[in-house]
XYZ file of C-alpha atoms in Angstrom:
144
model
C 15.128 43.175 -2.551
C 15.883 43.564 1.272
C 18.773 46.534 2.031
C 19.858 48.016 5.588
C 18.721 51.398 6.454
C 22.572 52.302 5.908
C 22.377 51.504 2.396
C 18.717 53.442 1.422
C 19.064 56.032 3.708
C 22.440 58.715 2.718
C 24.404 58.885 6.078
C 22.620 56.040 7.440
C 19.161 56.947 9.629
C 19.568 56.695 13.696
C 15.873 56.349 14.850
C 15.122 53.954 12.008
C 18.544 51.651 13.296
C 17.314 52.009 16.699
C 14.280 51.161 16.286
C 15.447 47.990 13.920
C 13.392 48.800 10.842
C 14.364 46.883 8.298
C 13.990 47.458 4.972
C 12.637 44.510 2.884
C 12.009 46.192 -0.987
C 11.749 49.550 -2.898
C 11.789 50.686 -6.352
C 9.869 52.162 -8.776
C 7.735 54.214 -6.996
C 6.809 52.037 -3.825
C 9.150 50.331 -0.984
C 8.074 47.808 2.109
C 9.578 47.727 5.286
C 9.340 45.436 8.805
C 9.316 45.944 12.156
C 9.505 43.542 14.733
C 7.487 44.945 17.715
C 9.589 45.555 20.924
C 7.974 46.290 24.554
C 9.415 49.642 24.664
C 6.978 50.370 21.475
C 3.784 49.666 23.615
C 1.810 52.648 24.931
C -0.441 52.465 27.791
C -3.288 49.477 26.643
C 0.209 47.345 25.675
C -0.539 48.331 21.929
C 2.012 49.428 18.879
C 1.746 53.356 20.038
C 0.327 54.973 16.722
C 3.271 57.484 16.285
C 5.501 55.026 15.800
C 2.755 53.466 13.213
C 2.742 57.083 11.930
C 6.567 57.268 11.686
C 6.809 53.930 9.185
C 4.331 54.999 7.203
C 5.755 57.819 6.769
C 9.142 56.498 6.060
C 7.328 54.171 3.425
C 5.880 57.059 1.558
C 9.203 59.147 1.480
C 11.052 56.329 0.220
C 8.995 55.221 -2.351
C 9.028 58.877 -3.576
C 12.239 59.087 -4.054
C 12.263 56.322 -5.690
C 11.039 58.003 -8.571
C 13.530 60.413 -8.448
C 17.186 59.693 -9.583
C 18.568 62.554 -8.068
C 17.252 62.908 -4.452
C 19.055 61.832 -1.217
C 16.291 62.486 1.124
C 12.358 63.328 1.450
C 10.246 66.112 3.130
C 6.625 65.481 4.581
C 4.860 68.105 3.283
C 1.595 66.681 5.089
C -0.095 63.323 5.967
C -3.435 62.391 7.329
C -3.227 58.817 8.782
C -6.205 56.774 9.894
C -6.310 54.170 12.586
C -8.184 51.463 11.857
C -7.663 48.408 13.967
C -4.141 48.394 16.962
C -1.407 47.660 15.267
C -0.026 44.761 17.553
C 1.601 43.497 20.864
C 4.789 43.159 21.524
C 6.418 40.400 19.516
C 4.376 40.719 16.559
C 6.090 42.221 13.446
C 4.313 44.888 11.530
C 4.730 45.921 7.940
C 4.403 49.123 6.534
C 3.998 49.329 2.051
C 4.075 52.870 0.593
C 3.575 53.875 -3.213
C 3.687 56.870 -5.262
C 0.205 57.271 -6.472
C 0.777 60.562 -8.409
C 3.223 63.084 -9.202
C 3.889 66.735 -10.463
C 6.936 68.495 -11.614
C 7.838 68.613 -7.213
C 5.703 66.916 -5.852
C 4.877 63.369 -4.648
C 1.030 62.329 -3.540
C 1.286 58.678 -1.706
C 0.159 56.354 0.300
C 0.344 53.495 2.413
C -0.779 50.954 4.709
C 0.173 49.113 7.791
C -0.147 44.997 7.917
C -0.246 43.149 11.185
C -0.303 39.779 9.400
C -3.585 39.534 7.245
C -4.875 42.484 9.136
C -5.111 45.948 7.858
C -4.442 48.230 10.985
C -3.740 51.691 9.570
C -3.621 53.931 6.058
C -2.071 57.060 5.178
C -2.058 59.618 2.413
C 0.820 62.143 2.020
C 2.394 64.577 -0.114
C 6.345 64.484 -0.254
C 9.504 66.701 -1.354
C 12.088 65.061 -2.967
C 15.565 66.884 -2.026
C 18.904 66.610 -3.325
C 20.799 67.151 -0.632
C 20.828 65.596 2.564
C 22.048 68.201 4.320
C 19.682 70.600 3.525
C 17.809 70.497 7.218
C 20.619 71.869 8.523
C 20.375 75.291 6.926
C 17.057 75.999 9.025
C 18.003 74.847 12.350
C 18.223 77.433 14.592
C 21.525 78.201 15.910
């Protein structure tokens, strides 16, 4: 089921909206998002900047975790490891990030993600996530 960023992230997510990321599907411990690559997303070699690849995989893993917690409004990345396999793509390409929970404990979700450009697997990641019930929790942690 396709959904807007505003439907999936309580209060929206300005960064993902700015990027133009689309939620393709989410539920049952899995999620998929896509992104049409624009010129401003490229690095000096004119391929997708690695940090944006990581962002997409981070978000799909966190969203996958959140689908397994009925009262969660957000998730927090505890750690993440990324493997870049190929250049992810050029301007005009569309990349697809797929995330899934492969194990969960009472407080933690262990996830994996893949990033695809067509039939090519371009990156993989694993991460640990904690879901949170309040979307404004981070505001209390910020320095005044």
